[in-house]
CSV table of C-alpha atoms in Angstrom, one decimal:
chain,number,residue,atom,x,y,z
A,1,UNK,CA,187.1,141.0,144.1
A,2,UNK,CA,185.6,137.3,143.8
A,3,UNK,CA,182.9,137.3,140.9
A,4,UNK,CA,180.6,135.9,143.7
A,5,UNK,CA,181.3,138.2,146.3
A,6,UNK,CA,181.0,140.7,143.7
A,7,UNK,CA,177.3,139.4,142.8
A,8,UNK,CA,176.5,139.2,146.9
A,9,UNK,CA,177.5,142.6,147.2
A,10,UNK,CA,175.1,143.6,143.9
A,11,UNK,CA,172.2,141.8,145.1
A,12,UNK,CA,172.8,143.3,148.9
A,13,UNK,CA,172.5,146.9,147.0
A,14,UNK,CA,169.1,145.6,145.2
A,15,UNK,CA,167.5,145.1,148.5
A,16,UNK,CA,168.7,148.0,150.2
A,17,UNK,CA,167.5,150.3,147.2
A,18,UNK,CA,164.3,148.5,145.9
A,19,UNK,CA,162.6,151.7,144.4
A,20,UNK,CA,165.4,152.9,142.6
A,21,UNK,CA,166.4,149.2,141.7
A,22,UNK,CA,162.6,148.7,140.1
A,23,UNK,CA,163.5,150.9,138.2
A,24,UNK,CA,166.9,149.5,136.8
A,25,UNK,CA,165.0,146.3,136.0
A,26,UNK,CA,162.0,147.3,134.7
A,27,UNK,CA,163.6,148.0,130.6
A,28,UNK,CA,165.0,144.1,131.4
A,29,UNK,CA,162.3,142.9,132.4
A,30,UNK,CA,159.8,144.5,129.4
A,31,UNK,CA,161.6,143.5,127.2
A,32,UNK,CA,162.7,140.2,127.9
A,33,UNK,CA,159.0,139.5,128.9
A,34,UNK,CA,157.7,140.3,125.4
A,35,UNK,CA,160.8,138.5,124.0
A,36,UNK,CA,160.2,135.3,125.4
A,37,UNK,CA,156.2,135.4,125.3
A,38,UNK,CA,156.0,136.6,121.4
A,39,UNK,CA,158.6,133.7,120.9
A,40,UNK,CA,156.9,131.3,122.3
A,41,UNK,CA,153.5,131.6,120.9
A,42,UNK,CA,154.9,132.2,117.2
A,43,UNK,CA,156.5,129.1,117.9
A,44,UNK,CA,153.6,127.4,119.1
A,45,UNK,CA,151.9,128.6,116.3
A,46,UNK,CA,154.7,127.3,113.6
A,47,UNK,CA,154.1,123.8,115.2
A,48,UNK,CA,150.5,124.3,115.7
A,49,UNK,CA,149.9,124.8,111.6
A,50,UNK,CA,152.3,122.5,110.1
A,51,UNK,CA,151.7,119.5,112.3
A,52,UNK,CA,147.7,120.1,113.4
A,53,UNK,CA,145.7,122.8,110.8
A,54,UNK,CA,147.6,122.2,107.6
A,55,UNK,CA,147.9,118.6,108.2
A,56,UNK,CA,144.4,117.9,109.8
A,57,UNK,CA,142.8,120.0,107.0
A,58,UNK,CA,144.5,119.4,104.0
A,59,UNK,CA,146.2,116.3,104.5
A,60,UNK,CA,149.9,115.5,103.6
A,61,UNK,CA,150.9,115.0,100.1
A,62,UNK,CA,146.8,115.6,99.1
A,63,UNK,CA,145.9,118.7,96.8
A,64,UNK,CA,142.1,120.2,97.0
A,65,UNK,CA,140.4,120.9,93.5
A,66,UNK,CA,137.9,123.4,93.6
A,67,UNK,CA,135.7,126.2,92.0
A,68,UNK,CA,137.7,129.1,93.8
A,69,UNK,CA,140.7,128.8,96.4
A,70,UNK,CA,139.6,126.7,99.6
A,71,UNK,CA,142.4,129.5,101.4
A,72,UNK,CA,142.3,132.6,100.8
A,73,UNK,CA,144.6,135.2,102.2
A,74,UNK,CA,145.4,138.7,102.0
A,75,UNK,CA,142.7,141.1,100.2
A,76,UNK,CA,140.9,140.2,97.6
A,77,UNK,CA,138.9,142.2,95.0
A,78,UNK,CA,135.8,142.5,94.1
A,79,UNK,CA,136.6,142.1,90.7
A,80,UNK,CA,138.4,139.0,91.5
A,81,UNK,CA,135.8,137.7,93.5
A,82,UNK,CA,132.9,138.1,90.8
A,83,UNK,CA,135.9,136.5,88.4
A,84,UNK,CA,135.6,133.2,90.6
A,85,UNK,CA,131.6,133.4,90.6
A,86,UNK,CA,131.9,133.5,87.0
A,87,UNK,CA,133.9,129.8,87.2
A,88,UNK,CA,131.7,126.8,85.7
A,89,UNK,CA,131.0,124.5,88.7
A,90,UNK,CA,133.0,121.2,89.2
A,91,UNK,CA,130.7,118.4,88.7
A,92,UNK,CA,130.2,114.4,89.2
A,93,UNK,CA,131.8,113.8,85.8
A,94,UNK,CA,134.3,115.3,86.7
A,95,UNK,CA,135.3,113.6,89.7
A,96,UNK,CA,134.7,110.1,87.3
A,97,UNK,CA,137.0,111.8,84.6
A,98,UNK,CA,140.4,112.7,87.2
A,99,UNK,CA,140.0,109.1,89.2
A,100,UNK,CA,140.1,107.6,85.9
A,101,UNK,CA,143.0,109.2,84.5
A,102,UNK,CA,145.2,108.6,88.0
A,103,UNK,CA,146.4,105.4,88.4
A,104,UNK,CA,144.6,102.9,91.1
A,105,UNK,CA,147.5,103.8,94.1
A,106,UNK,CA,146.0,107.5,94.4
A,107,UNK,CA,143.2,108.0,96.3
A,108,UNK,CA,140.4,110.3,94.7
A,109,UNK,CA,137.2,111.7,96.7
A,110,UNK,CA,134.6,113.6,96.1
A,111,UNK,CA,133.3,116.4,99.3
A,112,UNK,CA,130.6,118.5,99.4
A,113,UNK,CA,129.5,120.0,102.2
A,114,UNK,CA,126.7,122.2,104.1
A,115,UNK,CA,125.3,123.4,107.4
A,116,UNK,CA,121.9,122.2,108.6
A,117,UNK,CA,119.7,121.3,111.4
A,118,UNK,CA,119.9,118.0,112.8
A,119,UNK,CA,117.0,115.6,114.8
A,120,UNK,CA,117.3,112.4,116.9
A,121,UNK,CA,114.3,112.2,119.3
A,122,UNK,CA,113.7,115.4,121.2
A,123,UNK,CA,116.9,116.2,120.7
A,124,UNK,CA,118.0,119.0,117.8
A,125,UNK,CA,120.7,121.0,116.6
A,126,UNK,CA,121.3,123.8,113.8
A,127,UNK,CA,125.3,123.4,113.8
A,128,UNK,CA,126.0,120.1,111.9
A,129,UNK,CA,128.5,120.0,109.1
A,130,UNK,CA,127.2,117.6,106.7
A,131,UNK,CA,129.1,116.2,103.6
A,132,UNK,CA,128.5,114.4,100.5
A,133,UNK,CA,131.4,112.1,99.8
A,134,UNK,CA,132.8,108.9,98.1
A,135,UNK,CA,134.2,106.2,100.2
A,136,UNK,CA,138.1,106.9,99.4
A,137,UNK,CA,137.4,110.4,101.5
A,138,UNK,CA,137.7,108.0,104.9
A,139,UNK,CA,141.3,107.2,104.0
A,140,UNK,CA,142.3,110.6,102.9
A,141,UNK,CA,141.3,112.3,106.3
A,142,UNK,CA,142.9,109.1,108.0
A,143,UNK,CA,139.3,108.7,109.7
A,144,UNK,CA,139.7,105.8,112.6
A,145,UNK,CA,136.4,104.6,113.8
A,146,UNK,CA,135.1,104.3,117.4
A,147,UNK,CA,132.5,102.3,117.0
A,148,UNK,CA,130.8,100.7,113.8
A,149,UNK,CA,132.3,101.0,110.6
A,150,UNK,CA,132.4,103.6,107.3
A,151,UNK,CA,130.2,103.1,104.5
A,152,UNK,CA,130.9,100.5,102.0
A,153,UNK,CA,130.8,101.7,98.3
A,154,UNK,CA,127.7,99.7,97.6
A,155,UNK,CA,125.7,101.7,99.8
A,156,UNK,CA,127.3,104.6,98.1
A,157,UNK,CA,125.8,103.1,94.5
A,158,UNK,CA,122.6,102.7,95.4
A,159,UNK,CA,122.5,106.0,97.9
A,160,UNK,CA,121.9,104.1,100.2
A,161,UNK,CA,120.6,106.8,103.8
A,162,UNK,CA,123.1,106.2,106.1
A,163,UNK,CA,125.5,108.4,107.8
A,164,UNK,CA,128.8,108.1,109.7
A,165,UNK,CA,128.8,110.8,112.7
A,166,UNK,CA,131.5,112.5,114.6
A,167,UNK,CA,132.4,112.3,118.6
A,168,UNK,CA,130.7,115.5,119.2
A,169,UNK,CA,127.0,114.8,117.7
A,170,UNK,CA,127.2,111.3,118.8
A,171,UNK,CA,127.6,113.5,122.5
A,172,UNK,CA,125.4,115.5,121.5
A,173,UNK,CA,122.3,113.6,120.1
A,174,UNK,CA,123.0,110.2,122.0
A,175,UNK,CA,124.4,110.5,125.2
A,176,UNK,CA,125.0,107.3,127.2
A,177,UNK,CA,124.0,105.1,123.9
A,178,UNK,CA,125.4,103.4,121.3
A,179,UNK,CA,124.3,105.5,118.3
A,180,UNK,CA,124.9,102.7,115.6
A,181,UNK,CA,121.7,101.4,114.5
A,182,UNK,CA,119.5,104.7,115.8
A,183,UNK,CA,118.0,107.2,113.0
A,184,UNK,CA,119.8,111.1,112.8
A,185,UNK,CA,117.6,113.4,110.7
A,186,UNK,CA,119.9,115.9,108.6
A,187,UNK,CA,118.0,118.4,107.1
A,188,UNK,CA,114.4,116.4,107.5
A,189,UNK,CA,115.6,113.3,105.6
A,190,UNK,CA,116.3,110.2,108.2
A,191,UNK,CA,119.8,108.8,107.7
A,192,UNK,CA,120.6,105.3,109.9
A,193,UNK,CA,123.5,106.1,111.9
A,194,UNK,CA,126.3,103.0,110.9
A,195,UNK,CA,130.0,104.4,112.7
A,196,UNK,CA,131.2,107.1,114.8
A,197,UNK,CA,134.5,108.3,114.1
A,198,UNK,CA,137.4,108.7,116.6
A,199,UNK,CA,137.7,112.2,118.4
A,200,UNK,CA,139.8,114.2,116.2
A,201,UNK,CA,140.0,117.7,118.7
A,202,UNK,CA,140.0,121.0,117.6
A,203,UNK,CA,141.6,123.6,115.3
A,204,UNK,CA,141.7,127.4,116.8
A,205,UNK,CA,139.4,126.5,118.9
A,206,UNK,CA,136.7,124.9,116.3
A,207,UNK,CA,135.8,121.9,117.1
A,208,UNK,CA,136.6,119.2,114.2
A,209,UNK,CA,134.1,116.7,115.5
A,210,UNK,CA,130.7,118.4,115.2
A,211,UNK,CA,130.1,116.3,111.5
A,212,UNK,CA,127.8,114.1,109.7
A,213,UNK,CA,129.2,112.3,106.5
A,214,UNK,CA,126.7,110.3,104.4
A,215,UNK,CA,127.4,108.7,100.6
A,216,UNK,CA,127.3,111.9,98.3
A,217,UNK,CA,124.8,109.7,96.2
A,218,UNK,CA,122.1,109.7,98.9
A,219,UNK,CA,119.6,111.8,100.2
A,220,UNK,CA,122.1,114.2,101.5
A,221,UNK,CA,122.8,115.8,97.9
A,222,UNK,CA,119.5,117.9,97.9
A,223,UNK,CA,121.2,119.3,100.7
A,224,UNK,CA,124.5,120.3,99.9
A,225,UNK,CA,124.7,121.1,96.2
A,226,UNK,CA,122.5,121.3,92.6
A,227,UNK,CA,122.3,118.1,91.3
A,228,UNK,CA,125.9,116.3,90.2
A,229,UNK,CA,127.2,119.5,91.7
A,230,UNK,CA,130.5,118.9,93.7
A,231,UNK,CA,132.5,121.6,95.9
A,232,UNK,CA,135.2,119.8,96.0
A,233,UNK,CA,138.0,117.1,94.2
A,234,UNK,CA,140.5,115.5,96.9
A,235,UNK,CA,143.5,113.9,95.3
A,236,UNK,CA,145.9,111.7,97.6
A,237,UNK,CA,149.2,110.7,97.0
A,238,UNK,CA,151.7,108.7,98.5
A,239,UNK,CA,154.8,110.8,98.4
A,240,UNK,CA,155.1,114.8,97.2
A,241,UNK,CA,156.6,114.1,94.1
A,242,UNK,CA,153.9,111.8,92.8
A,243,UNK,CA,151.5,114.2,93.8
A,244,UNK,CA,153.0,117.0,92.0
A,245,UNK,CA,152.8,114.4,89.0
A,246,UNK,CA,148.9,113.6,89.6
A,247,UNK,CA,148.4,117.8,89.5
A,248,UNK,CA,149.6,117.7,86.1
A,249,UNK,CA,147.8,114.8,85.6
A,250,UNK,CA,144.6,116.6,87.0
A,251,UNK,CA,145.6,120.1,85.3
A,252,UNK,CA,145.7,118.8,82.2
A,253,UNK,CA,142.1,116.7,82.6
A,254,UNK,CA,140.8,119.4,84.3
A,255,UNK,CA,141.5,122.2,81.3
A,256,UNK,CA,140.7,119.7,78.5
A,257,UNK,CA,137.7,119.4,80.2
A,258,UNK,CA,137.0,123.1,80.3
A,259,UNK,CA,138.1,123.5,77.0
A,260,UNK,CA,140.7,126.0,77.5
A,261,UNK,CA,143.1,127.3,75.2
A,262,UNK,CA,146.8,126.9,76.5
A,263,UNK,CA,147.0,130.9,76.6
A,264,UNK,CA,144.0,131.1,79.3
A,265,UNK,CA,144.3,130.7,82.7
A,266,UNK,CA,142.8,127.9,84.9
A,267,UNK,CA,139.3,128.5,85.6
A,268,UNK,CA,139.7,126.3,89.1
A,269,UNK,CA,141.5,126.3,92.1
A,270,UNK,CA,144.2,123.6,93.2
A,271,UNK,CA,145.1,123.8,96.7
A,272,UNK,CA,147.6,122.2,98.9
A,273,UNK,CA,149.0,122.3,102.8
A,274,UNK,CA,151.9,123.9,101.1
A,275,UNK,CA,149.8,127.1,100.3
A,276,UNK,CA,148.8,127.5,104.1
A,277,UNK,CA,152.6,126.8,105.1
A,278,UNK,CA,153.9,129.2,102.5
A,279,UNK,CA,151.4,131.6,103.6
A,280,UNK,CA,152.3,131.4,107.6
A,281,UNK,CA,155.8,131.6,106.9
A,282,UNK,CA,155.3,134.6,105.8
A,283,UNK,CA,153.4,136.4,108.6
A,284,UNK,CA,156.4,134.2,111.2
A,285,UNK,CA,159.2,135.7,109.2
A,286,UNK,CA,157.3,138.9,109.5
A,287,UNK,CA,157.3,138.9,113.5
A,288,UNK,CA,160.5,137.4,113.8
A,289,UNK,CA,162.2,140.0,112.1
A,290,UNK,CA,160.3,143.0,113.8
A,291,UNK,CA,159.9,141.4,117.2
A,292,UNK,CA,164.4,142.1,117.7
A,293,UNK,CA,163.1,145.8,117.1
A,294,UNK,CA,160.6,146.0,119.1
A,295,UNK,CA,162.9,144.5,122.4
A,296,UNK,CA,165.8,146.3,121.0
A,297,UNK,CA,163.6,149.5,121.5
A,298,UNK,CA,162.8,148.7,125.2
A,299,UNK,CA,165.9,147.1,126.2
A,300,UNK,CA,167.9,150.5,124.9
A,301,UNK,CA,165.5,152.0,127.3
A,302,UNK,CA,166.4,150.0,130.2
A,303,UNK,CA,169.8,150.3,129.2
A,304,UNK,CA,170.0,154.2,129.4
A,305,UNK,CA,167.7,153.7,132.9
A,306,UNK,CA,170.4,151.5,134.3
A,307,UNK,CA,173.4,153.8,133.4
A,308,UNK,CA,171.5,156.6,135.0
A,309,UNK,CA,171.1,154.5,137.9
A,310,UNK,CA,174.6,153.0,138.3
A,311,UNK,CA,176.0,156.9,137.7
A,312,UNK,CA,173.7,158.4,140.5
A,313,UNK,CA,175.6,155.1,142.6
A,314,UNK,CA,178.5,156.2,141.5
A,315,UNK,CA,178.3,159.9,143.3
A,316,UNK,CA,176.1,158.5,146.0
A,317,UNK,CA,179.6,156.2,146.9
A,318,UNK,CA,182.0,158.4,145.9
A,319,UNK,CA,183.3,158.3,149.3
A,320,UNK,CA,182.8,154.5,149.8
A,321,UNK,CA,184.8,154.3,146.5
A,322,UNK,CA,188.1,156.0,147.9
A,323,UNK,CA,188.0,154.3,151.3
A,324,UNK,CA,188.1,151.3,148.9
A,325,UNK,CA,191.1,152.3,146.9
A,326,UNK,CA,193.1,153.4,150.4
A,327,UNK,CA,192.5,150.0,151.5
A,328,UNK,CA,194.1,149.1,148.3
A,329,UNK,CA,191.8,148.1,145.8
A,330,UNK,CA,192.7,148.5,142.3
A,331,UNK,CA,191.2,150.2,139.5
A,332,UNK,CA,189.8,147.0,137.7
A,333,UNK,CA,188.4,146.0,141.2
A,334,UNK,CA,186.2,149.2,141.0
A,335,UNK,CA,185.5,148.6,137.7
A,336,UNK,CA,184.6,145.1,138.1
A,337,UNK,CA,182.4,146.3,141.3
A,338,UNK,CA,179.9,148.1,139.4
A,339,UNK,CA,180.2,146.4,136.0
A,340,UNK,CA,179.0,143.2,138.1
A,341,UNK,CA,176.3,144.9,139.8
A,342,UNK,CA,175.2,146.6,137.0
A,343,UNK,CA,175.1,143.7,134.9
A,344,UNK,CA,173.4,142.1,138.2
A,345,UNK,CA,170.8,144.4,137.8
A,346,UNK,CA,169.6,143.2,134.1
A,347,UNK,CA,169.9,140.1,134.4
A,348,UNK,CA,167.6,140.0,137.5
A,349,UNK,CA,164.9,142.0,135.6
A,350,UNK,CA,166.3,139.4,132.5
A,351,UNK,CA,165.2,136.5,135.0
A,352,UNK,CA,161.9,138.0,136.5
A,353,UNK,CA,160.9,138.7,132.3
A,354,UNK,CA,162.1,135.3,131.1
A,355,UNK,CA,159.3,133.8,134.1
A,356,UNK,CA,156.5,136.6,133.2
A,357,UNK,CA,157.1,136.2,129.5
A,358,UNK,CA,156.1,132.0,130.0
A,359,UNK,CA,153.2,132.8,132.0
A,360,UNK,CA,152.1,135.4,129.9
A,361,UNK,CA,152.4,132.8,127.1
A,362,UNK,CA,150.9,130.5,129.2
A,363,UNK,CA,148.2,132.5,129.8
A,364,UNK,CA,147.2,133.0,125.9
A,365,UNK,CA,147.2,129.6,125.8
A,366,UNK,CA,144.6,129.2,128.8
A,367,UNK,CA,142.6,132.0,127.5
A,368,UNK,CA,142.3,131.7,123.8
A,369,UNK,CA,142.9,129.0,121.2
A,370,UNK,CA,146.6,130.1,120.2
A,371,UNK,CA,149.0,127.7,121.4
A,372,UNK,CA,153.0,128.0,123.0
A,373,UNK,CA,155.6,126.7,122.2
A,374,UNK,CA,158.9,127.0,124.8
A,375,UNK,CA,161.8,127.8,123.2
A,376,UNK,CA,165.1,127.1,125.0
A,377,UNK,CA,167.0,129.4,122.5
A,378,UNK,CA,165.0,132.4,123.6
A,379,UNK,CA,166.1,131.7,127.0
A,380,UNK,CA,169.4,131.8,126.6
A,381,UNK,CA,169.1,135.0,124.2
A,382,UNK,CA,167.1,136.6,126.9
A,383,UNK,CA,169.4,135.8,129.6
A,384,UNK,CA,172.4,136.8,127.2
A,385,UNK,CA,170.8,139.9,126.4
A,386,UNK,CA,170.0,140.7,130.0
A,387,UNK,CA,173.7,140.5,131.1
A,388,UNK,CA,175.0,142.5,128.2
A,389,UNK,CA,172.8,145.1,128.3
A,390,UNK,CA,174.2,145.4,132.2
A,391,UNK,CA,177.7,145.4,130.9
A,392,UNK,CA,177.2,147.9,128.2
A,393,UNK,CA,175.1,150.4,130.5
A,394,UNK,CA,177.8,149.8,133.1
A,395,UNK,CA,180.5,150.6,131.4
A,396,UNK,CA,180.6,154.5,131.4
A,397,UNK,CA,179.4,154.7,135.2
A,398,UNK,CA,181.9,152.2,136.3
A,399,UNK,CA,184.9,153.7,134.1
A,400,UNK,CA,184.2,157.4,136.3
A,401,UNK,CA,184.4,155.5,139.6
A,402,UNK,CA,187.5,153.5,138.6
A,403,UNK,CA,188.9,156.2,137.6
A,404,UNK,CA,188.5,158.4,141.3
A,405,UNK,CA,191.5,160.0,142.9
A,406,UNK,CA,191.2,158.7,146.3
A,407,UNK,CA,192.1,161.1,147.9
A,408,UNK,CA,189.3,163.7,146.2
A,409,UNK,CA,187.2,160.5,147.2
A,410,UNK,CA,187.8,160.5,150.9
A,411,UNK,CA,187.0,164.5,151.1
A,412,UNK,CA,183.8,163.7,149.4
A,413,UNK,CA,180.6,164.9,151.6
């Protein structure tokens, strides 16, 4: 028999027995579903923290120095915790100390940051991320302004009040005006608003736009830290190797500073994006290796349903079967019959999962802040998967009806 007539024939038997077909399909269909769906938003995700949150936090070749780890994953003890309170703060000298010892082609930046309240007429708001920073900052973050311009680094001498504002306060406190030139109080101290910075989107859902940065040298440092108290050290370099060079460089300044014998640990945190990657590919390796379980578990299932299925056709057309062979079909033909439509079977519930698994995907993405990615490989290993699954449940039931005398066949009631 054709392979296409074969196939006809399979999806004429689908229609004529829908419940018991549903049922064939339904271990496919599961599993593919989750198959494709999973695969697609831990894809998404791999994309979504290498190229937006690791980049668009961290920055690329740029390392964080801090009092404890800006990312922290996992548990953590109390003990360790009250360890990291116990860490001597990272100060203004400090910052002065590392930019000195780098040469001029790294870009060094100080960031300190808080939440407070912020006032522009009538208009008020308790959400506004401020920071405290030096000028090189605005290069690190690859800041591109909308309007106006960034500080200059005499205004950050002589702390000078001004602030540069992202898309969403602007929005927020200045809707259908330019806000460049109008005041923004942070905290109760007036700051004259000088650039607004380019919409930079979200991260899970966060928006990344909702800030106010001022010179770390004005008003805005009785706001965010003790005095010549930093949070954070933000080294940039131009390639990775030279920044693993300037985290020696800043180790060894960092420790001297500390006075720390070379037997202690550090008493400060250096973080990179690589920490966050390192960390993610973890949890991905994680699902990738237990999601082939999980579908393994329900396409077994559907598996054993199908064979079930196929062997109930088998007696249903045991009669069918020996007119067949009379008319002289061969063995393999009978074979081939029900291998096809078993196989048929799967890879129908295969195709309805593949299109449920991308809107469930799809879905996520609509509902929540996790992101998809389609993946074209898990297509083709859900499709694969669909057909063999057919052919292996289809084996045993279509090996008994090949193997019919046809004459016990014709008697058959």
């Amino acid at each position: 028999m054709p392979l296409f007539e074969a196939v006809v024939l399979a999806l004429g038997t689908i229609r004529a027995q829908k419940l018991k077909s549903f049922f064939s399909l339904i271990g496919a269909f599961i599993g593919v579903m989750f198959l494709i769906a999973v695969v697609s938003i831990v894809k998404g995700m791999d994309k979504y923290v290498q190229e937006d949150f690791a980049a668009k936090i961290f920055g690329i070749n740029t390392f964080t120095v801090s009092r404890r780890p800006e990312v922290q994953f996992g548990d953590v003890t109390d003990a360790t915790r009250r360890a990291w309170r116990r860490r001597p703060q990272l100060y203004e000298e400090d910052f002065a100390a590392i930019r000195a010892a780098l040469p001029s082609q790294y870009l060094v930046a100080i960031e300190s940051n808080n939440q407070v309240e912020g006032v522009a007429g009538t208009r008020s708001s308790s959400y506004i991320q401020v920071s405290g920073v030096s000028d090189d900052l605005f290069k690190i973050r690859d800041y591109k302004v909308e309007s106006g311009r960034i500080f200059s680094t005499e205004e950050i001498t002589h702390g000078m009040p001004v602030v540069v504002i992202g898309r969403d306060v602007a929005d927020s406190f200045f809707t259908g005006m330019d806000p460049v030139g109008k005041t923004l109080r942070l905290a109760g101290f007036p700051f004259t608003v000088v650039g607004v910075i380019e919409k930079q989107g979200t991260v899970f859902g966060i928006s990344l736009d909702r800030f106010a940065i001022a010179p770390y040298s004005s008003e805005i440092k009785k706001v965010v830290n003790p005095h010549k108290v930093v949070d954070d050290i933000i080294v940039k370099a131009g390639t990775l190797d030279s920044m693993k060079i300037a985290q020696d460089v800043v180790q060894s300044v960092m420790r001297s500073r500390h006075h720390l014998r070379p037997a202690e640990d550090n008493d400060f945190s250096m973080t990179t994006q690589d920490d966050v990657l390192s960390f993610w590919g973890k949890i991905s390796s994680v699902l990738y290796t237990a999601l082939p379980l999980l579908v393994g578990v329900s396409l077994v299932v559907g598996g054993i349903v199908i064979m079930n299925i196929m062997l109930m056709a088998v007696a249903e057309r045991t009669r069918e079967i020996g007119i067949r062979k009379s008319l002289g079909a061969r063995r393999r033909d009978i074979l081939a019959q029900f291998l096809v439509e078993s196989a048929t079977l799967s890879t129908t519930g295969a195709v309805a999962g593949i299109l449920a698994g991308l809107a469930l995907a799809r879905l996520v993405k609509a509902v929540s802040p996790l992101p998809m990615g389609i993946s074209p490989s898990s297509i083709v290993i859900g499709l694969l998967l669909g057909v063999g699954v057919g052919v292996i449940a289809g084996v045993y039931p279509a090996s008994r009806a090949a193997k019919l005398d046809p004459v016990v066949a014709l008697r058959f009631e």
